[in-house]
PDB file of C-alpha atoms in Angstrom:
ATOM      1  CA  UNK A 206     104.242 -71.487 -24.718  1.00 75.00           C
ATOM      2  CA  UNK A 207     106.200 -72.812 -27.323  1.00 83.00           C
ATOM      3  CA  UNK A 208     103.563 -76.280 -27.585  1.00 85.00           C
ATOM      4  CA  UNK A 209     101.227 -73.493 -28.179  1.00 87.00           C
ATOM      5  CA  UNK A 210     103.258 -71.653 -30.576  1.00 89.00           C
ATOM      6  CA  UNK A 211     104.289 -74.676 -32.991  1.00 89.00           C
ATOM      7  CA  UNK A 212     101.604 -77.304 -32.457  1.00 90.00           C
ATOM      8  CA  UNK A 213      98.508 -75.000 -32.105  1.00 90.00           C
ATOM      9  CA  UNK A 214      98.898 -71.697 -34.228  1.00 90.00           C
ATOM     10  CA  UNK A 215     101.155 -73.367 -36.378  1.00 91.00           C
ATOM     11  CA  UNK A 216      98.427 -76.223 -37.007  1.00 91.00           C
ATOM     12  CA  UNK A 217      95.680 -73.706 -37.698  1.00 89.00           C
ATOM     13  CA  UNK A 218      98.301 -71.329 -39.705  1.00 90.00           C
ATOM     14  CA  UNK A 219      98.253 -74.394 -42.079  1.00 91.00           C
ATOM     15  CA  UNK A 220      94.611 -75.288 -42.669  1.00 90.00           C
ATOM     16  CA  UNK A 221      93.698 -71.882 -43.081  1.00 88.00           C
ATOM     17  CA  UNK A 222      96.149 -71.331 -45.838  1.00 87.00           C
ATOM     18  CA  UNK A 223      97.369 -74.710 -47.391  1.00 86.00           C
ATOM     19  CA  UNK A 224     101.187 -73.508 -47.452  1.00 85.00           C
ATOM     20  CA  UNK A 225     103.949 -73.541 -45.247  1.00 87.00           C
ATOM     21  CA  UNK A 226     103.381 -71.744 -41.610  1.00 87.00           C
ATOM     22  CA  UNK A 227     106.760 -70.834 -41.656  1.00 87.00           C
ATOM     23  CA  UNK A 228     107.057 -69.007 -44.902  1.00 87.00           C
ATOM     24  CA  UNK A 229     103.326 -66.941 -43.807  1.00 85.00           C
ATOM     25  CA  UNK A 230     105.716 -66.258 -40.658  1.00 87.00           C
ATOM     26  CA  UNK A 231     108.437 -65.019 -42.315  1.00 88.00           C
ATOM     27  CA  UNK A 232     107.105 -61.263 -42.349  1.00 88.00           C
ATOM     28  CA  UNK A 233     106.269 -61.465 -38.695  1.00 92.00           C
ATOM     29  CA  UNK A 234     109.094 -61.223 -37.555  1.00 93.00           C
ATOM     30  CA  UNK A 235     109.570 -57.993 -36.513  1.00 94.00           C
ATOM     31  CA  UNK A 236     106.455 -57.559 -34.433  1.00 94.00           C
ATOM     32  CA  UNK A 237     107.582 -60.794 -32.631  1.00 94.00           C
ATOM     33  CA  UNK A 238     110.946 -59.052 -31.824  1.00 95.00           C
ATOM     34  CA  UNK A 239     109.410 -56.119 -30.592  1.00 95.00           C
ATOM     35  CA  UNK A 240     106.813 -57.537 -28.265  1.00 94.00           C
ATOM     36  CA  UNK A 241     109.671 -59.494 -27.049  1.00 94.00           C
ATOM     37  CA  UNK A 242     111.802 -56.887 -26.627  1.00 94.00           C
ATOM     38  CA  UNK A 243     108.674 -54.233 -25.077  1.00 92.00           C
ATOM     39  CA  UNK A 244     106.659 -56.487 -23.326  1.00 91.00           C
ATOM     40  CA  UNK A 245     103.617 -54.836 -24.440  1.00 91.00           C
ATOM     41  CA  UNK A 246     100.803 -55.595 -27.078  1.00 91.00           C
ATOM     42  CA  UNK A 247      99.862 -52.241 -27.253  1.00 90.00           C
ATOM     43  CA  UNK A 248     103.383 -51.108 -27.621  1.00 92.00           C
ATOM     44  CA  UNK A 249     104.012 -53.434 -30.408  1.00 94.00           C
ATOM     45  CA  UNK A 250     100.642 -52.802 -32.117  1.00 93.00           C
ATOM     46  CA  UNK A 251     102.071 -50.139 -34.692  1.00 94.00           C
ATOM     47  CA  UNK A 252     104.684 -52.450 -36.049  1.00 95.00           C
ATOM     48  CA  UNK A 253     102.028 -55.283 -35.841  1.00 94.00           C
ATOM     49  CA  UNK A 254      99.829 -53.432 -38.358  1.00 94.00           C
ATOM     50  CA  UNK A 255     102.675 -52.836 -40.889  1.00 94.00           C
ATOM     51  CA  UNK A 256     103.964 -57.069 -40.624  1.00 94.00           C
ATOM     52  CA  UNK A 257     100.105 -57.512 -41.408  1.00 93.00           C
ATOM     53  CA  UNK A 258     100.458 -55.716 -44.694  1.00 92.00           C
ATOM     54  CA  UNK A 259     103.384 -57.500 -45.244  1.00 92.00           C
ATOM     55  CA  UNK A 260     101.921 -61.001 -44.874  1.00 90.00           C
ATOM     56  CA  UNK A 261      99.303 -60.007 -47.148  1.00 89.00           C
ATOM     57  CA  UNK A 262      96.494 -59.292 -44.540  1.00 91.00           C
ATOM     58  CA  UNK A 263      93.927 -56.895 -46.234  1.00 91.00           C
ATOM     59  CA  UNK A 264      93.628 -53.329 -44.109  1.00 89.00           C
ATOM     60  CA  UNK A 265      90.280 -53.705 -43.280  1.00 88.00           C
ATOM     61  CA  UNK A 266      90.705 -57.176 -42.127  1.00 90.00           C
ATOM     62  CA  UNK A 267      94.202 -56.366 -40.270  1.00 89.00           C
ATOM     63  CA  UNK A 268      92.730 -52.786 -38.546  1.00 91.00           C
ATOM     64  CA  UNK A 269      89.933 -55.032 -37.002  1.00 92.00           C
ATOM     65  CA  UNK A 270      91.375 -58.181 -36.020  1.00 92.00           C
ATOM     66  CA  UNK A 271      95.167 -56.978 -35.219  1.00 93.00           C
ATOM     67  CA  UNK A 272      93.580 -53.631 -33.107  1.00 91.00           C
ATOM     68  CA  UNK A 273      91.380 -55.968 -31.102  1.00 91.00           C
ATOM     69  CA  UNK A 274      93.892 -58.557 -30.537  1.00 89.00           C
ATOM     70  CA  UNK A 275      96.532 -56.838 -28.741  1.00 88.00           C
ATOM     71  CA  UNK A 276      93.583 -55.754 -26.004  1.00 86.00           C
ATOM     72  CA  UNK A 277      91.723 -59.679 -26.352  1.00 87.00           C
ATOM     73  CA  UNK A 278      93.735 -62.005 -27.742  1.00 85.00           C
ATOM     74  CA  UNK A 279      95.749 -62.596 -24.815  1.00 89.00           C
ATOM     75  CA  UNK A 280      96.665 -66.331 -25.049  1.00 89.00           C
ATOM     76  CA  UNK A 281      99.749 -65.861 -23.728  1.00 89.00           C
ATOM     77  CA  UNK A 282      98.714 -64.857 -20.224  1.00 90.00           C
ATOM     78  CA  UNK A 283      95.467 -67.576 -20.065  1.00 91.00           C
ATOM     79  CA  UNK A 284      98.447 -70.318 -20.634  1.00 92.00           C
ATOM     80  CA  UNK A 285     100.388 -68.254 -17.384  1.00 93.00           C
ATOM     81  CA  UNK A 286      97.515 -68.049 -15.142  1.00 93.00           C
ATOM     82  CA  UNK A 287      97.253 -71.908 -14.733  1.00 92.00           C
ATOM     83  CA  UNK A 288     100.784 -72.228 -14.323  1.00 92.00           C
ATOM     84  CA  UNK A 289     100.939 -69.722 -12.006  1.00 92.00           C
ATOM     85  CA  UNK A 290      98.458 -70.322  -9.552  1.00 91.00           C
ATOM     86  CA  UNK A 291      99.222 -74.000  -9.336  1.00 91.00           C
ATOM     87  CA  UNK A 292     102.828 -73.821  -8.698  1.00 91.00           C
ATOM     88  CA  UNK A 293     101.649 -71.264  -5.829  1.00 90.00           C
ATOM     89  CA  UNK A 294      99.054 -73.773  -4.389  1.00 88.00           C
ATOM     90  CA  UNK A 295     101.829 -76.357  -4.573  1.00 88.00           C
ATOM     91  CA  UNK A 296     104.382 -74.607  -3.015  1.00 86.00           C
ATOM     92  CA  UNK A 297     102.325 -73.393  -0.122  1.00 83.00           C
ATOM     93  CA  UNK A 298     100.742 -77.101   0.490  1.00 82.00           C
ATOM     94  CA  UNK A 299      97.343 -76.260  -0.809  1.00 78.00           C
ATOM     95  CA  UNK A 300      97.018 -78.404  -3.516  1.00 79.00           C
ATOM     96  CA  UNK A 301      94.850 -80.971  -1.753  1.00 79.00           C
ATOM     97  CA  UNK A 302      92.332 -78.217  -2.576  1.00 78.00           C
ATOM     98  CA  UNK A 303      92.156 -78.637  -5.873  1.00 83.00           C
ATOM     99  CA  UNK A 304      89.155 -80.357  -7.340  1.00 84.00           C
ATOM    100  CA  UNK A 305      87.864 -80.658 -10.793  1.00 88.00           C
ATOM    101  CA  UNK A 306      85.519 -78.362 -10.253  1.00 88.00           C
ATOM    102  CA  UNK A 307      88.313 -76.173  -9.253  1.00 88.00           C
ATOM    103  CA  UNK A 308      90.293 -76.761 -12.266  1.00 90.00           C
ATOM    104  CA  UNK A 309      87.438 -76.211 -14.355  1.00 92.00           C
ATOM    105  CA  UNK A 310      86.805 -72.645 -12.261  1.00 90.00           C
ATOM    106  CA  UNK A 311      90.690 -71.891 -12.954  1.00 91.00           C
ATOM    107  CA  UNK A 312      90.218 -72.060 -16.601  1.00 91.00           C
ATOM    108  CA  UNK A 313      87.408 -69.748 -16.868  1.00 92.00           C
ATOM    109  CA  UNK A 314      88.788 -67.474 -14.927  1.00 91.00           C
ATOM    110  CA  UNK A 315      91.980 -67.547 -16.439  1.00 91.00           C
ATOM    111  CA  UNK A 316      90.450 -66.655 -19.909  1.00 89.00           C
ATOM    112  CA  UNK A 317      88.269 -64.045 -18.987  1.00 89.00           C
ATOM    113  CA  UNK A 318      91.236 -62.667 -16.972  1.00 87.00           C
ATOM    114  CA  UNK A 319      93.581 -62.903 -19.552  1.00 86.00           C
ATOM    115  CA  UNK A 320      90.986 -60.841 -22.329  1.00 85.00           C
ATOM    116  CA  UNK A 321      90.584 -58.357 -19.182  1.00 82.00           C
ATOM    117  CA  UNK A 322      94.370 -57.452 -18.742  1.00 84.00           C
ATOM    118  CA  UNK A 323      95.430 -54.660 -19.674  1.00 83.00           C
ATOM    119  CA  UNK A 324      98.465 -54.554 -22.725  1.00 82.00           C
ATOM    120  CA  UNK A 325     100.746 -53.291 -20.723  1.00 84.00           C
ATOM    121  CA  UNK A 326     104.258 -54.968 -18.764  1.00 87.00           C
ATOM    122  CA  UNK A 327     103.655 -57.191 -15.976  1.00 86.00           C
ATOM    123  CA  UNK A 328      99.871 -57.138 -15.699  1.00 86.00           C
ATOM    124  CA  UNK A 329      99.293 -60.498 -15.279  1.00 87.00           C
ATOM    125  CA  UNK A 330     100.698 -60.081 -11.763  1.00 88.00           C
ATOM    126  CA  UNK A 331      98.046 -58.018 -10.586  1.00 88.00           C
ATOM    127  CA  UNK A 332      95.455 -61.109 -11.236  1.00 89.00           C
ATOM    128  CA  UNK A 333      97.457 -63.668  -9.691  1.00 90.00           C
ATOM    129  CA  UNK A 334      96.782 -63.419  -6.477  1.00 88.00           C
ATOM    130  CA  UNK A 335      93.061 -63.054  -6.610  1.00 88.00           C
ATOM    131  CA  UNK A 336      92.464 -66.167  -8.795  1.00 90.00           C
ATOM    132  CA  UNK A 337      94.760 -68.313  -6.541  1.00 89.00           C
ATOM    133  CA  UNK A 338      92.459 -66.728  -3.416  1.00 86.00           C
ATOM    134  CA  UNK A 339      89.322 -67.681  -5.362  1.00 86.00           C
ATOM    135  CA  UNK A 340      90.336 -70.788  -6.268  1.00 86.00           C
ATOM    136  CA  UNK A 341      91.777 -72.232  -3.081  1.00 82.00           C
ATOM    137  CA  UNK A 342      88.812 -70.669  -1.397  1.00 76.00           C
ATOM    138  CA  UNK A 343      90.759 -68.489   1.205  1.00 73.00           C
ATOM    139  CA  UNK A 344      90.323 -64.844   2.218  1.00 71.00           C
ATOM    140  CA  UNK A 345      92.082 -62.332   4.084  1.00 71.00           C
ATOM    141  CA  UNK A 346      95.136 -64.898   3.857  1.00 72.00           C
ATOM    142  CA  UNK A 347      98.850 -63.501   3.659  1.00 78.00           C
ATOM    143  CA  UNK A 348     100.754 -63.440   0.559  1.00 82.00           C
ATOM    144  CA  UNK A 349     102.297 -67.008  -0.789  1.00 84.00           C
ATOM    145  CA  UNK A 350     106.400 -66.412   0.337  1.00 83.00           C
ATOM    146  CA  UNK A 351     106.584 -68.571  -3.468  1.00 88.00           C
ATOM    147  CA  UNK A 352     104.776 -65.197  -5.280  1.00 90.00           C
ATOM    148  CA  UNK A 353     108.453 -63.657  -4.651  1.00 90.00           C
ATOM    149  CA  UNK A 354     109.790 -65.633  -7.044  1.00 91.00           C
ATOM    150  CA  UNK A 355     107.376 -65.270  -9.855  1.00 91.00           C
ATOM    151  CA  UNK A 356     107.817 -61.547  -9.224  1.00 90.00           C
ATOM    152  CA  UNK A 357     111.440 -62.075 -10.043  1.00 91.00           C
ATOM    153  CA  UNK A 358     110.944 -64.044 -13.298  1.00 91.00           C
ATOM    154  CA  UNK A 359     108.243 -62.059 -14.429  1.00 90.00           C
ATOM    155  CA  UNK A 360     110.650 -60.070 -16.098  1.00 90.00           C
ATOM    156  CA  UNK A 361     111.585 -62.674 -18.510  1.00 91.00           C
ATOM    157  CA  UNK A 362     108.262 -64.570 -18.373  1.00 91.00           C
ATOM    158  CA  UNK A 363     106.059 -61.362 -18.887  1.00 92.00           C
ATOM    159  CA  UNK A 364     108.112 -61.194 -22.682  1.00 93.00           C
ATOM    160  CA  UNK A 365     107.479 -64.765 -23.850  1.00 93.00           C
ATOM    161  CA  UNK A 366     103.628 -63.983 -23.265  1.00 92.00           C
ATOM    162  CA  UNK A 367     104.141 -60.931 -25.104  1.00 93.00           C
ATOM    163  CA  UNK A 368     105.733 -62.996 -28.085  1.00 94.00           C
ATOM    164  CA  UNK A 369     102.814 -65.186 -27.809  1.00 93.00           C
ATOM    165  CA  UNK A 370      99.957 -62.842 -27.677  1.00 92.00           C
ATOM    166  CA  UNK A 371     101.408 -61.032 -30.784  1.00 94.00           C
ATOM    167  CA  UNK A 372     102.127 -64.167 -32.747  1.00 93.00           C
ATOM    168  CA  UNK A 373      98.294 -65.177 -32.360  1.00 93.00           C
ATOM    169  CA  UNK A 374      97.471 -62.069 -33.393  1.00 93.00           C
ATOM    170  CA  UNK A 375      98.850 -61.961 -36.504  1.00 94.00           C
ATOM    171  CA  UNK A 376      98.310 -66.178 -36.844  1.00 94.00           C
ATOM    172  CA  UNK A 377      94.683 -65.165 -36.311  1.00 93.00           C
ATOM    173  CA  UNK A 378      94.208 -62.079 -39.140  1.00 93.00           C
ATOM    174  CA  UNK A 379      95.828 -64.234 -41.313  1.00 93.00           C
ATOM    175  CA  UNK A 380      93.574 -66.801 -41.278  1.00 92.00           C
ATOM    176  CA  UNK A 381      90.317 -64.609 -41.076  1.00 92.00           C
ATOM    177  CA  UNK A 382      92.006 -63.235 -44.579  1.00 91.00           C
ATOM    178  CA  UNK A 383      92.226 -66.369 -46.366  1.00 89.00           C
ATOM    179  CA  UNK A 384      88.831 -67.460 -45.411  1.00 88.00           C
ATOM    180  CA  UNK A 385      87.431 -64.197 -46.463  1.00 83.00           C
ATOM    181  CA  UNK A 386      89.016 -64.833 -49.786  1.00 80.00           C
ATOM    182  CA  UNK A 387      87.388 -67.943 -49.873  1.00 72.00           C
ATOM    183  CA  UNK A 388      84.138 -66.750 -49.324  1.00 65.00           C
ATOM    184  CA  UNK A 389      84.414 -64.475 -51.602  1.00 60.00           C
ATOM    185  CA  UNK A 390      82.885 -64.976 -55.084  1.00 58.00           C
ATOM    186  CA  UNK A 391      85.598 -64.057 -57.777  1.00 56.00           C
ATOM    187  CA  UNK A 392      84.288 -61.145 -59.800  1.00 55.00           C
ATOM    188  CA  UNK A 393      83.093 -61.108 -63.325  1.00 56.00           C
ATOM    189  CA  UNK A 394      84.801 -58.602 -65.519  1.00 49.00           C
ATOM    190  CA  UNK A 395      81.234 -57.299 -67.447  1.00 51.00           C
ATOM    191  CA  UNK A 396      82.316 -55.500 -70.714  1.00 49.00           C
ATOM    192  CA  UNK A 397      80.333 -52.871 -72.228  1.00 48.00           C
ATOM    193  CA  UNK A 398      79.823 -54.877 -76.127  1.00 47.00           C
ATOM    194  CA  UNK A 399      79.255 -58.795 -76.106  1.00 47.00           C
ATOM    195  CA  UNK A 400      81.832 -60.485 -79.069  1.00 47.00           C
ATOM    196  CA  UNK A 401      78.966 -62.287 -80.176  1.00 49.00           C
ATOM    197  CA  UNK A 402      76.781 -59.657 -80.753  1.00 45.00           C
ATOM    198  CA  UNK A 403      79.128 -57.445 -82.549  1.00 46.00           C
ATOM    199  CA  UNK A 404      79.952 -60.241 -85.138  1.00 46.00           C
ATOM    200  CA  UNK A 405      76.049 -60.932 -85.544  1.00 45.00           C
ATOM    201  CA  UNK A 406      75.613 -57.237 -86.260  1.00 45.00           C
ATOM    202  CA  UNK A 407      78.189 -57.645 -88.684  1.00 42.00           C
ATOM    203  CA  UNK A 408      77.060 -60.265 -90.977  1.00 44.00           C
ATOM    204  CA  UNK A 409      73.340 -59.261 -91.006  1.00 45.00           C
ATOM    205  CA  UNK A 410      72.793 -57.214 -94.334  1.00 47.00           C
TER     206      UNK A 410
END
């Protein structure tokens, strides 16, 4: 999460803008401290909205991007997924299972799971289970003893995805701003009475 945080959002924080990622941070704050604390995207959305403004984030870039992030963006959970479900196929022996092919099934489904969770506490539990059964390839097979003890750090886990969904969020509408400034052509101020012409008017008798 963190190697995600720093190296990754970070990285693209500072191509998109050309300034310190840490000083565009600075006004996030807040909605990092409240998913944290809530646990919940949609929770946190509110104060997400208003740490946009602050970071500069135009409304009608912010509305779009921040509103859709905290149901989408869920970057957070795709890193848990993998995690999860390996450390369960480890710790029940089934590891010899896993093939490239299954890795490479594991990573799709862990980011269309992740954009289909809901914002909400501990949802990522709910999908656990199934993607380790459809990845190892069994059925109708007893819960992992090991899935006790992800249920038990969830608590703490399920907030550090929370930070990081929110912190893409707002990484992401920041960067969508500045390249929508770029795009944009600066405007021409057009005044009514051209300088030139007034002063030819003038000195024609």
């Amino acid at each position: 999460v963190m190697l995600h945080y720093w190296v990754t959002l970070m990285g693209f924080l500072y191509l998109a803008l050309r300034t310190s990622p840490l000083q565009a941070m600075k006004a996030c704050w807040p909605a990092q401290v409240f998913a944290f604390c809530s646990a919940s995207s949609a929770a946190t959305l509110p104060v997400t909205l208003q740490c946009g403004e602050q970071a500069h984030v135009p409304s009608s870039v912010g509305s779009f991007i921040l509103t859709m992030g905290a149901t989408l963006n869920m970057n957070g959970t795709s890193i848990y997924f993998p995690c999860a479900v390996v450390y369960l196929a480890v710790s029940t022996g089934d590891e010899a299972k896993f093939t490239v092919v299954s890795y490479i099934l594991l990573a799709l489904l862990s980011t269309m799971s992740a954009a289909a969770a809901a914002p909400v506490p501990s949802a990522a539990l709910v999908l656990v289970l199934p993607m380790f059964n459809a990845v190892c390839g069994t059925t109708n097979a007893p819960t992992p003893a090991n899935f006790s003890y992800l249920l038990a750090m969830d608590f703490l886990l399920d907030r550090f995805r929370t930070w990081l969904n929110v912190s893409g969020d707002l990484v992401v509408a920041q960067c969508v701003a500045a390249m929508e400034k770029q795009a944009m052509p600066p405007r021409r101020v057009s005044s009514s009475t051209d300088p030139e012409e007034g002063d030819s008017s003038l000195s024609s008798p």
